[in-house]
Amino acid sequence: VAFSPNGETIVTASSDKTVKLWGRDGKLLQTLTGHQGYVWEVAFSPDGETIATASSDKTVKLWNSWKFDRLHEWACNWMRDYLENNPDVSESDKHLCDGVGDGKSEVKSK
């Protein structure tokens, strides 16, 4: 278990080969996959932008945490209309992106 420098995010290692990011309120924010063995160690960089993980598969991975929030917001903004208006989407799934982004974000290239 590690806490982000700002105290807003908790990252946990797991025997199910995943790394999970949690909000301070206990809400699951993101599940990271990629290790082939138990994840033994997790740590945030001092600036909170990168997460380092170590696994029994003898690998260390670096995850750029700011990209997760941005990707999540972009994905929700892209899918929001579909989720809310498609009659084949379950009622609970219609609200998967509630509270994420503003529905107006754009992906801009440099």
mmCIF file of C-alpha atoms in Angstrom:
data_model
loop_
_atom_site.group_PDB
_atom_site.id
_atom_site.type_symbol
_atom_site.label_atom_id
_atom_site.label_comp_id
_atom_site.label_asym_id
_atom_site.label_seq_id
_atom_site.Cartn_x
_atom_site.Cartn_y
_atom_site.Cartn_z
ATOM 1 C CA VAL A 1 0.000 0.000 0.000
ATOM 2 C CA ALA A 2 1.211 3.511 -0.804
ATOM 3 C CA PHE A 3 -0.359 6.942 -0.497
ATOM 4 C CA SER A 4 0.107 9.619 -3.134
ATOM 5 C CA PRO A 5 2.077 12.657 -1.961
ATOM 6 C CA ASN A 6 -1.082 14.774 -1.925
ATOM 7 C CA GLY A 7 -2.977 12.122 0.061
ATOM 8 C CA GLU A 8 -5.785 11.876 -2.487
ATOM 9 C CA THR A 9 -4.975 8.455 -3.976
ATOM 10 C CA ILE A 10 -4.032 5.102 -2.489
ATOM 11 C CA VAL A 11 -2.353 2.403 -4.575
ATOM 12 C CA THR A 12 -2.447 -1.259 -3.560
ATOM 13 C CA ALA A 13 -0.569 -4.352 -4.694
ATOM 14 C CA SER A 14 -2.414 -7.637 -5.024
ATOM 15 C CA SER A 15 -1.922 -11.361 -5.321
ATOM 16 C CA ASP A 16 -4.382 -11.319 -8.254
ATOM 17 C CA LYS A 17 -1.611 -9.742 -10.407
ATOM 18 C CA THR A 18 -3.237 -6.310 -10.404
ATOM 19 C CA VAL A 19 -2.521 -2.878 -9.014
ATOM 20 C CA LYS A 20 -5.487 -0.851 -7.839
ATOM 21 C CA LEU A 21 -5.827 2.888 -7.370
ATOM 22 C CA TRP A 22 -8.350 4.050 -4.792
ATOM 23 C CA GLY A 23 -9.761 7.432 -3.930
ATOM 24 C CA ARG A 24 -9.442 8.685 -0.390
ATOM 25 C CA ASP A 25 -13.131 7.846 0.014
ATOM 26 C CA GLY A 26 -12.424 4.162 -0.727
ATOM 27 C CA LYS A 27 -13.847 4.239 -4.263
ATOM 28 C CA LEU A 28 -11.943 2.137 -6.807
ATOM 29 C CA LEU A 29 -10.561 4.493 -9.451
ATOM 30 C CA GLN A 30 -8.506 2.230 -11.681
ATOM 31 C CA THR A 31 -7.263 -1.345 -11.968
ATOM 32 C CA LEU A 32 -3.920 -1.779 -13.691
ATOM 33 C CA THR A 33 -3.041 -5.076 -15.323
ATOM 34 C CA GLY A 34 0.167 -6.212 -16.934
ATOM 35 C CA HIS A 35 2.112 -8.218 -14.384
ATOM 36 C CA GLN A 36 2.241 -11.999 -14.791
ATOM 37 C CA GLY A 37 2.814 -12.694 -11.091
ATOM 38 C CA TYR A 38 1.784 -11.430 -7.672
ATOM 39 C CA VAL A 39 2.414 -7.720 -7.252
ATOM 40 C CA TRP A 40 4.535 -7.339 -4.114
ATOM 41 C CA GLU A 41 5.449 -3.657 -3.937
ATOM 42 C CA VAL A 42 3.962 -0.330 -4.987
ATOM 43 C CA ALA A 43 5.284 3.210 -4.589
ATOM 44 C CA PHE A 44 4.495 6.713 -5.798
ATOM 45 C CA SER A 45 7.182 9.011 -7.132
ATOM 46 C CA PRO A 46 7.712 12.139 -5.006
ATOM 47 C CA ASP A 47 5.702 14.243 -7.473
ATOM 48 C CA GLY A 48 2.845 11.703 -7.521
ATOM 49 C CA GLU A 49 2.931 11.382 -11.301
ATOM 50 C CA THR A 50 4.432 7.899 -11.547
ATOM 51 C CA ILE A 51 3.704 4.623 -9.788
ATOM 52 C CA ALA A 52 6.362 1.920 -9.568
ATOM 53 C CA THR A 53 5.333 -1.711 -9.070
ATOM 54 C CA ALA A 54 7.359 -4.866 -8.495
ATOM 55 C CA SER A 55 6.094 -8.376 -9.092
ATOM 56 C CA SER A 56 6.978 -11.999 -8.485
ATOM 57 C CA ASP A 57 7.310 -12.248 -12.286
ATOM 58 C CA LYS A 58 10.676 -10.485 -11.757
ATOM 59 C CA THR A 59 9.593 -7.254 -13.429
ATOM 60 C CA VAL A 60 9.299 -3.662 -12.315
ATOM 61 C CA LYS A 61 6.784 -1.475 -14.120
ATOM 62 C CA LEU A 62 6.412 2.289 -14.139
ATOM 63 C CA TRP A 63 2.924 3.672 -14.638
ATOM 64 C CA ASN A 64 2.310 7.332 -15.414
ATOM 65 C CA SER A 65 -0.663 8.029 -13.157
ATOM 66 C CA TRP A 66 -1.791 11.348 -14.641
ATOM 67 C CA LYS A 67 -2.579 9.617 -17.899
ATOM 68 C CA PHE A 68 -5.163 7.387 -16.208
ATOM 69 C CA ASP A 69 -7.325 10.277 -15.087
ATOM 70 C CA ARG A 70 -7.003 11.955 -18.450
ATOM 71 C CA LEU A 71 -7.752 8.743 -20.359
ATOM 72 C CA HIS A 72 -10.725 7.991 -18.115
ATOM 73 C CA GLU A 73 -12.122 11.473 -18.652
ATOM 74 C CA TRP A 74 -11.537 11.353 -22.406
ATOM 75 C CA ALA A 75 -13.145 7.898 -22.683
ATOM 76 C CA CYS A 76 -16.184 8.970 -20.695
ATOM 77 C CA ASN A 77 -16.595 12.142 -22.704
ATOM 78 C CA TRP A 78 -16.393 10.083 -25.888
ATOM 79 C CA MET A 79 -18.846 7.400 -24.665
ATOM 80 C CA ARG A 80 -21.237 9.480 -22.555
ATOM 81 C CA ASP A 81 -23.904 10.055 -25.213
ATOM 82 C CA TYR A 82 -23.835 6.394 -26.253
ATOM 83 C CA LEU A 83 -24.134 5.160 -22.668
ATOM 84 C CA GLU A 84 -26.942 7.520 -21.769
ATOM 85 C CA ASN A 85 -29.040 7.108 -24.926
ATOM 86 C CA ASN A 86 -28.562 3.564 -26.216
ATOM 87 C CA PRO A 87 -31.599 1.436 -25.297
ATOM 88 C CA ASP A 88 -29.414 -1.698 -25.170
ATOM 89 C CA VAL A 89 -27.232 -0.334 -22.344
ATOM 90 C CA SER A 90 -28.317 -1.419 -18.860
ATOM 91 C CA GLU A 91 -29.572 1.235 -16.466
ATOM 92 C CA SER A 92 -26.554 0.854 -14.189
ATOM 93 C CA ASP A 93 -24.128 1.115 -17.127
ATOM 94 C CA LYS A 94 -25.817 4.322 -18.285
ATOM 95 C CA HIS A 95 -24.285 5.984 -15.221
ATOM 96 C CA LEU A 96 -20.726 4.614 -15.465
ATOM 97 C CA CYS A 97 -19.372 8.048 -16.344
ATOM 98 C CA ASP A 98 -21.465 10.154 -13.980
ATOM 99 C CA GLY A 99 -19.223 12.721 -12.354
ATOM 100 C CA VAL A 100 -16.297 12.127 -14.720
ATOM 101 C CA GLY A 101 -15.271 15.071 -16.864
ATOM 102 C CA ASP A 102 -17.652 17.666 -18.139
ATOM 103 C CA GLY A 103 -18.727 16.091 -21.401
ATOM 104 C CA LYS A 104 -16.855 18.784 -23.339
ATOM 105 C CA SER A 105 -13.189 17.787 -23.218
ATOM 106 C CA GLU A 106 -11.337 17.408 -26.479
ATOM 107 C CA VAL A 107 -8.223 15.520 -27.396
ATOM 108 C CA LYS A 108 -5.736 18.016 -28.780
ATOM 109 C CA SER A 109 -2.466 17.231 -30.467
ATOM 110 C CA LYS A 110 0.616 19.387 -30.139
#
